[in-house]
XYZ file of C-alpha atoms in Angstrom:
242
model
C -7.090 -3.841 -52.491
C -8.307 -7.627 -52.363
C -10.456 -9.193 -54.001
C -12.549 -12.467 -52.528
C -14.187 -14.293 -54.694
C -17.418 -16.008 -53.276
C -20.547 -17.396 -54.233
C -23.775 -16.093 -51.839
C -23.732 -19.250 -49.743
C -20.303 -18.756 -48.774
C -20.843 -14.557 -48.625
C -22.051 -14.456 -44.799
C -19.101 -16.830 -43.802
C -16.380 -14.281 -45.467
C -17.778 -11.130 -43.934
C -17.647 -13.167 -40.615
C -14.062 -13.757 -40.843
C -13.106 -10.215 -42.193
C -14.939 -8.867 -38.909
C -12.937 -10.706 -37.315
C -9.852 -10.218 -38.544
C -10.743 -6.227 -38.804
C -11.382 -6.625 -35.104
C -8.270 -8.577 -34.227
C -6.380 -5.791 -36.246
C -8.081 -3.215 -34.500
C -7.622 -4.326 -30.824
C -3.527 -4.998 -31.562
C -3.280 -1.481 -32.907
C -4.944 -0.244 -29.690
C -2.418 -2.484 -27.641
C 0.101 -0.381 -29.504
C -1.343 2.703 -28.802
C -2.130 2.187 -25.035
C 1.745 1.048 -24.631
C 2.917 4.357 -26.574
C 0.943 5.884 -24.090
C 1.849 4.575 -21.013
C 5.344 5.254 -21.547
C 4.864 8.732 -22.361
C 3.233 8.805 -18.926
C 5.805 10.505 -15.974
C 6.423 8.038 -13.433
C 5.929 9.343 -10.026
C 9.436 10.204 -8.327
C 7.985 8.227 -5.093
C 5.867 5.769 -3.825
C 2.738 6.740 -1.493
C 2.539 3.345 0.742
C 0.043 1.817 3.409
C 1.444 2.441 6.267
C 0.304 -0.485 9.290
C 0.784 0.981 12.338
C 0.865 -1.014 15.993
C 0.764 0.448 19.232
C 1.458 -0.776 22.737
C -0.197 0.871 25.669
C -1.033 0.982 28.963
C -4.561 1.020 28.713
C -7.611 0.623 25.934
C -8.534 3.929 25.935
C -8.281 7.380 24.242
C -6.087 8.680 26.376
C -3.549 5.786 27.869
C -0.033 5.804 27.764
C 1.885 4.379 24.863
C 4.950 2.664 25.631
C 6.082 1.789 22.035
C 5.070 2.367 18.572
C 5.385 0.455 15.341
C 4.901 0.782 11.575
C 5.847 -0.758 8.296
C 5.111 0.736 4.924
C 3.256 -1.900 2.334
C 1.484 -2.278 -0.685
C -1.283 -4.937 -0.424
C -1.808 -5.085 -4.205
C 1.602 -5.662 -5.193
C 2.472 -7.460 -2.245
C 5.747 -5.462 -1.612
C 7.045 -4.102 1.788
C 9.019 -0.494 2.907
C 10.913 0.812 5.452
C 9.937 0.291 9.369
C 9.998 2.390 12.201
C 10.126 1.473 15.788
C 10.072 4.154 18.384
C 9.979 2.609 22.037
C 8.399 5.894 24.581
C 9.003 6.872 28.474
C 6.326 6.072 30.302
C 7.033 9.394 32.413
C 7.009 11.369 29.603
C 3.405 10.194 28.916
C 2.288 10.993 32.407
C 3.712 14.031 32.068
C 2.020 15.060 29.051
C -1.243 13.855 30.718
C -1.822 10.578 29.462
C -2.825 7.867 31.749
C -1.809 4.465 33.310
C -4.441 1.327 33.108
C -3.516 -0.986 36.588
C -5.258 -3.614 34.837
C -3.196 -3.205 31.990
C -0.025 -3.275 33.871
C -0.977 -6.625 35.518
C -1.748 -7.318 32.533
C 2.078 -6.604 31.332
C 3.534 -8.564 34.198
C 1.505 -11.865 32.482
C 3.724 -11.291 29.108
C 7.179 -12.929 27.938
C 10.100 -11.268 29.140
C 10.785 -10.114 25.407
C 7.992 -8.400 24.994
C 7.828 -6.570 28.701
C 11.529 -5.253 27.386
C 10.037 -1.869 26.192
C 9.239 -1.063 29.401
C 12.856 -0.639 30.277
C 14.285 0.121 26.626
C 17.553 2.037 26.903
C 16.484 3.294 23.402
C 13.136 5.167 24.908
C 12.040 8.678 23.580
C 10.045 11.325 25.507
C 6.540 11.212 23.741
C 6.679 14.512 21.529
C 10.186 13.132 19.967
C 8.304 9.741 19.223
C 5.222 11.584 17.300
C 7.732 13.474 15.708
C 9.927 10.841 14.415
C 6.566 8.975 13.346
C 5.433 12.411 11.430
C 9.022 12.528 9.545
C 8.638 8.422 8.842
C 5.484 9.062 7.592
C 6.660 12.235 5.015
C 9.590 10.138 4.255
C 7.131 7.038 2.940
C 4.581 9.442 1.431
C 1.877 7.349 4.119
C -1.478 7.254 2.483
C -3.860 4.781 4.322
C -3.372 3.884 8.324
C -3.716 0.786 8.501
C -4.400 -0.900 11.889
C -6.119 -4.058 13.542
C -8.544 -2.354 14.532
C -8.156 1.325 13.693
C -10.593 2.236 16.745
C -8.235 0.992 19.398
C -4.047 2.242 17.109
C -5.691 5.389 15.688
C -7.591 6.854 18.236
C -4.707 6.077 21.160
C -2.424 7.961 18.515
C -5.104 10.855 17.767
C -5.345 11.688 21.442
C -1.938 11.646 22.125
C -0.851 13.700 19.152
C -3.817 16.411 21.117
C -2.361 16.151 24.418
C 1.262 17.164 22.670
C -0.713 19.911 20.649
C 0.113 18.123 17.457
C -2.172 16.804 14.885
C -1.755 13.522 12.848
C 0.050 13.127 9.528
C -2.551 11.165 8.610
C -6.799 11.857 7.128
C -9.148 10.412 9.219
C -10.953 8.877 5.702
C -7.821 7.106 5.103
C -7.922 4.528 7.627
C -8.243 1.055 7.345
C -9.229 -2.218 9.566
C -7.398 -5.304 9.359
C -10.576 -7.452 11.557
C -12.776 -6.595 8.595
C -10.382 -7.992 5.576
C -9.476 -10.735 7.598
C -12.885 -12.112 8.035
C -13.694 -11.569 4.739
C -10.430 -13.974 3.296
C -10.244 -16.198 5.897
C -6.759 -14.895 7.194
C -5.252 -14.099 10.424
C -2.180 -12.550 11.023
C 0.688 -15.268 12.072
C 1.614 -14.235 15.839
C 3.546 -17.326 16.110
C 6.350 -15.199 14.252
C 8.741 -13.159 16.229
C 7.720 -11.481 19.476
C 4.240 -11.163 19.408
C 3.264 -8.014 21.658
C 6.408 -6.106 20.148
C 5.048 -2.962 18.206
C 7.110 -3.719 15.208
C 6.291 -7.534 14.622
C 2.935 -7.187 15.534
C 2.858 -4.469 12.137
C 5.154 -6.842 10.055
C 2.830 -9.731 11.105
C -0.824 -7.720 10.135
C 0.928 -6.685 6.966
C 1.707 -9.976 5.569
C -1.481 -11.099 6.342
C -3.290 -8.012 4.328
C -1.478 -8.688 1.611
C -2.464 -12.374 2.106
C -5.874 -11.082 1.905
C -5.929 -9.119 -0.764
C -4.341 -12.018 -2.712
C -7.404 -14.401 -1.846
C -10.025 -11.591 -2.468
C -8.337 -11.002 -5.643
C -8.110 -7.071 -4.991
C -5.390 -6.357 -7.239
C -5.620 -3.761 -9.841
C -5.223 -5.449 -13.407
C -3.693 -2.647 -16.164
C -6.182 -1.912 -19.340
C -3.392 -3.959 -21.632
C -3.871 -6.832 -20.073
C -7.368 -6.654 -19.552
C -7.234 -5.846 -23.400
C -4.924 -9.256 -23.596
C -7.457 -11.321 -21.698
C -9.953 -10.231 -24.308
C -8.388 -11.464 -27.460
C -7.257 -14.569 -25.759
C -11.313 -14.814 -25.365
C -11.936 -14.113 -28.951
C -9.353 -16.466 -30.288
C -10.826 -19.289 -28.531
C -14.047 -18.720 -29.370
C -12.688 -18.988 -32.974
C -11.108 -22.215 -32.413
């Protein structure tokens, strides 16, 4: 034990500083504690990503053909991207199933660069059921969480009614989805379509992904861990000392 010497002027000054320094104490062994802890904690074998998903159709509507589909696994808060999938579809195969063709839309096709009007003759094209499949087995294989989309009402519900038409249901919960237009006009961002292809399923994903991430990074949505909140603090109290 210690013993301090004072006179009753100085008394109210020393307890100060051994508050203080009992608090300081306190907080690093709590530090310790929390990073005993955390390694004790099992790290999940995978990672459940974000999963932004593009589409491109022949129409606007629940219920129009899709000619290609793309997707790239993310995570906003750490900024990091996953695997990709690109699945290019026959048209027939959409008619087929019962899904429909937009005129309007395919004028609308005829307007766009040769590069991205390629799907519509892809030598790679899938009959619709093998495209939803190979987008359920992408989405397993990333452990998808939230469907991401600009604009989940136009990517989602396409996708939702043709999964019905094939008598599939998404991989996918409906409270899980996510809009790009609304985090974009809440940071100021916009997805750069100057990059790549733009109207290819795959770029147009890549593209709305960076900018997310871009997002998050101006909102300042990232998760911070209790040590370094803990860190933060005691940075705080020392220059409040000072």
């Amino acid at each position: 034990m210690i013993e301090v010497v004072c006179t009753d002027a100085e008394f109210p000054l020393v307890q100060s500083e051994v508050r203080f320094a009992f608090t300081l104490d306190r907080l690093a062994d709590l530090n310790q504690r929390i990073a005993r802890f955390e390694r004790q904690i099992p790290r999940r074998p995978r990672r459940r990503w974000s999963v932004m998903v593009d589409l491109e159709t022949m129409g606007t509507t629940p219920g129009s053909a899709i000619v290609s589909i793309g997707a790239i696994a993310f995570d906003p808060v750490a900024g990091r991207f996953g695997p990709c999938l690109y699945v290019p579809i026959d048209l027939a195969s959409n008619l087929a199933a019962g899904l429909t063709e937009d005129p309007a839309t395919r004028a609308w096709w005829a307007r766009q660069s040769a590069a991205a009007r390629a799907v519509l003759t892809d030598p790679e094209r899938v009959a619709l059921p093998d495209a939803l499949a190979e987008l359920d087995a992408y989405w397993r294989e990333v452990c998808g969480q939230e469907f991401w989309a600009h604009g989940p009402n136009f990517d989602e519900t396409l996708l939702t009614a043709a999964y019905r038409v094939v008598g599939r249901r998404p991989p996918w919960a409906f409270w899980n989805t996510r809009c790009t237009r609304t985090i974009y006009a809440a940071a100021g961002v916009a997805p750069d379509r100057a990059k790549g292809v733009h109207h290819n399923a795959l770029q147009d994903a890549m593209n709305q992904a960076e900018a997310v991430v871009e997002a998050y990074r101006v909102l300042r949505l990232g998760r911070r861990p209790l040590r370094w909140i803990l860190a933060r603090l005691w940075r705080r109290i020392l220059r409040g000392r000072s």
